[in-house]
Coordinates of C-alpha atoms in Angstrom, one line a residue:
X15 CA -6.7 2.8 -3.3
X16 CA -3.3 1.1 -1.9
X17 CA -1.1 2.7 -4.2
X18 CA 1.5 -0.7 -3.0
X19 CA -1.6 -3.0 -4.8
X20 CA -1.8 -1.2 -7.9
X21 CA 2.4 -1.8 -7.8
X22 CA 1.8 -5.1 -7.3
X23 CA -0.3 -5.4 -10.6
X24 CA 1.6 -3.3 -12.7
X25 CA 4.2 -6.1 -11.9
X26 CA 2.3 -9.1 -12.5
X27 CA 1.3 -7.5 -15.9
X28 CA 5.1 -6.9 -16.4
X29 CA 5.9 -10.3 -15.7
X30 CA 2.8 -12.2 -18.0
X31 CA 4.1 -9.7 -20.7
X32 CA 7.6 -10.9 -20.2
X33 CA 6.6 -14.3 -20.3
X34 CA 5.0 -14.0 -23.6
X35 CA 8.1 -12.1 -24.9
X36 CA 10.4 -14.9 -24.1
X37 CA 8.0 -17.6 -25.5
X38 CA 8.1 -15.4 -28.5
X39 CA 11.8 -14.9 -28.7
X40 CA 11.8 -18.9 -28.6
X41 CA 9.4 -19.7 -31.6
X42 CA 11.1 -17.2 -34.0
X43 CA 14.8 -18.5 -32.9
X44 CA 13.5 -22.2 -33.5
X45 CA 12.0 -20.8 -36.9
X46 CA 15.1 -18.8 -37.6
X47 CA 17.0 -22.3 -36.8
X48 CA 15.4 -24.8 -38.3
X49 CA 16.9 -26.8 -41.2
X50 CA 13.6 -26.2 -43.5
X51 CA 14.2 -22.1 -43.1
X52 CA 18.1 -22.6 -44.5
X53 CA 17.8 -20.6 -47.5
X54 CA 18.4 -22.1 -50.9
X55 CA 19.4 -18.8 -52.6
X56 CA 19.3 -15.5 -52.4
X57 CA 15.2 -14.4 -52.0
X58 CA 14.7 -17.1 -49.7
X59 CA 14.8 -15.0 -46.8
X60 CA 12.5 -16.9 -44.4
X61 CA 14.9 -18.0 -42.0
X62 CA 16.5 -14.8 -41.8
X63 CA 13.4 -13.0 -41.1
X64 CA 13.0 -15.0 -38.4
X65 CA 16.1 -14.3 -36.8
X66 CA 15.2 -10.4 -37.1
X67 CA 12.2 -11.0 -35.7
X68 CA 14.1 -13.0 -32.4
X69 CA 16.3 -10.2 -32.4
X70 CA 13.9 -7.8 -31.9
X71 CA 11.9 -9.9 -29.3
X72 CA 14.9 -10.2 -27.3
X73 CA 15.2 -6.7 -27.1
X74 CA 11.5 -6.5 -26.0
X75 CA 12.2 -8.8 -23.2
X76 CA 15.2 -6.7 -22.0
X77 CA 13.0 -3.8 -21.7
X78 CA 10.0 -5.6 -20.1
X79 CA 13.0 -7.1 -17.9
X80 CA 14.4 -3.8 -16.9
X81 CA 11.0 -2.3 -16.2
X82 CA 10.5 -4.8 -13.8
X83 CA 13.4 -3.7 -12.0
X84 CA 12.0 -0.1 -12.0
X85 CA 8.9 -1.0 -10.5
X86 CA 10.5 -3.4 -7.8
X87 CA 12.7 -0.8 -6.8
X88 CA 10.1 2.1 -6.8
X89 CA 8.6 3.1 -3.1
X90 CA 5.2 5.5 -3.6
X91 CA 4.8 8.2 -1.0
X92 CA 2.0 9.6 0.0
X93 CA 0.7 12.9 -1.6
X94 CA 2.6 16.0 -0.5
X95 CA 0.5 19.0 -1.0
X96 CA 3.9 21.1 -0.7
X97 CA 5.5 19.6 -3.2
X98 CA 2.9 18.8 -5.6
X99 CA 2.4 16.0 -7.8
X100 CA 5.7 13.4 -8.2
X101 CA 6.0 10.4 -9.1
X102 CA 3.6 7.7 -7.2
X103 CA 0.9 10.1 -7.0
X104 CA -2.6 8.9 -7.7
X105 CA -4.5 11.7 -9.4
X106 CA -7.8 11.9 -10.8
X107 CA -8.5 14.1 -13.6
X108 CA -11.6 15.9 -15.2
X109 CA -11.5 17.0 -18.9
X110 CA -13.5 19.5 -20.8
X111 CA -16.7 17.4 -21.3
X112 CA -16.5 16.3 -17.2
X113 CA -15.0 13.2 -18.1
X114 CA -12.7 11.7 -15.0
X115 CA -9.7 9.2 -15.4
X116 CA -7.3 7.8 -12.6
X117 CA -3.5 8.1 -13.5
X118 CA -1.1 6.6 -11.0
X119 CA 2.3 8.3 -12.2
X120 CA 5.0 5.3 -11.9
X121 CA 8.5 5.0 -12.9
X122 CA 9.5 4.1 -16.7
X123 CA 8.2 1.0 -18.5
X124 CA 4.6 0.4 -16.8
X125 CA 2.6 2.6 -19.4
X126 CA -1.0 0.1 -18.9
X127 CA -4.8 0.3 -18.0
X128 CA -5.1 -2.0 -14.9
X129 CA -8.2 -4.0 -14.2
X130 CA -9.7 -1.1 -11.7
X131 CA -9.4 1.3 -14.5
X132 CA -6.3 3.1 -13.6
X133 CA -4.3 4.2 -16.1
X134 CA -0.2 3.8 -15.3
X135 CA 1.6 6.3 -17.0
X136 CA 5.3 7.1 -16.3
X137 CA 6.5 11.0 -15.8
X138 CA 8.1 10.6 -19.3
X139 CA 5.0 10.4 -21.2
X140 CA 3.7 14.5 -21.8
X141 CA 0.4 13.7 -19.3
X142 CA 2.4 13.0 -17.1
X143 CA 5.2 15.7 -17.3
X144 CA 2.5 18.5 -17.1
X145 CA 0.9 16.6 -14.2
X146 CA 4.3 17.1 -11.8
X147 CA 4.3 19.3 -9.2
X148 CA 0.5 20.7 -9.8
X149 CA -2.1 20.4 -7.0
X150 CA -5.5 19.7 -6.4
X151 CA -7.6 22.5 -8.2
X152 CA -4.9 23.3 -10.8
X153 CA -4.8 22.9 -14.6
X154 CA -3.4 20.8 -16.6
X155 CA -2.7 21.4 -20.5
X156 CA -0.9 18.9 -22.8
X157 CA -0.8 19.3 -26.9
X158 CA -1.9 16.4 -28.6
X159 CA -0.6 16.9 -32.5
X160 CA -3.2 19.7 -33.4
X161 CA -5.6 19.3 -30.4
X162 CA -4.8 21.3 -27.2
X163 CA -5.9 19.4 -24.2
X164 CA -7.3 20.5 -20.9
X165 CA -7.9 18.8 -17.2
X166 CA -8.4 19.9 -13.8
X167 CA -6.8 18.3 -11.3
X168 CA -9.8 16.6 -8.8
X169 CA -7.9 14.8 -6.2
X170 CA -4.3 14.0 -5.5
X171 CA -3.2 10.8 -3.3

């Protein structure tokens, strides 16, 4: 798998989530704006609702926005074997009950199931923190709430 292709979809997704972000961010400021939503007296609280909800959209686009920078920025290397697993590795993973999933460890802000079934998680999320720096064969544990979790590391690229 072209690790520079999945990149590419992790930032199309980025930018179709950013577009509905803004388009959101417009509809509440308009509702937050309009002269219907001026509130009358004190529990009338439509229009200010609103205007938390724009807020809070905003902020969602910033984030979307500075992800996008993240991934634009990010160059994946080839698997190491030396060094282990870091960041832009493609690993696939077998649980306890011989399940296998495809993680492609990326930067911050790209946490998404692509089309091809790879999951993009970022080396923040605790997956991906126990993943760095194992190699093909190892273990990997990660607690889940109660639940203890398990995988074996099949392949590395």
């Amino acid at each position: 798998m072209d690790k520079f292709l999945l990149q590419q979809q992790v930032l199309e997704r980025l930018a179709e989530d950013l577009r509905q972000a803004e388009q959101a961010v417009r509809v509440a400021h308009e509702t937050a704006t309009h002269e219907e939503n001026i509130a009358e007296n004190k529990y009338d609280t439509l229009g200010l609702e609103a205007a938390y909800l724009a807020t809070g959209q905003a902020r969602r686009a910033e984030g979307i926005r500075q992800a996008m920078v993240n991934w634009r920025q990010f160059r994946p290397r080839p698997y190491d074997a030396s060094k282990g697993i870091q960041l832009g590795a493609l690993v696939c993973l077998v649980d306890a009950d011989d399940k296998q999933q495809q993680l492609f460890l990326g930067p911050d802000g790209g946490s998404m199931k692509l089309v091809s079934g790879i999951q993009v998680i970022s080396s923040e999320a605790p997956l991906g923190r126990a993943m760095l720096g194992k190699c093909e064969g190892d273990e990997v544990w990660i607690q889940v709430t109660t639940i203890q979790q398990q995988f074996e590391v099949l392949r590395v690229y």
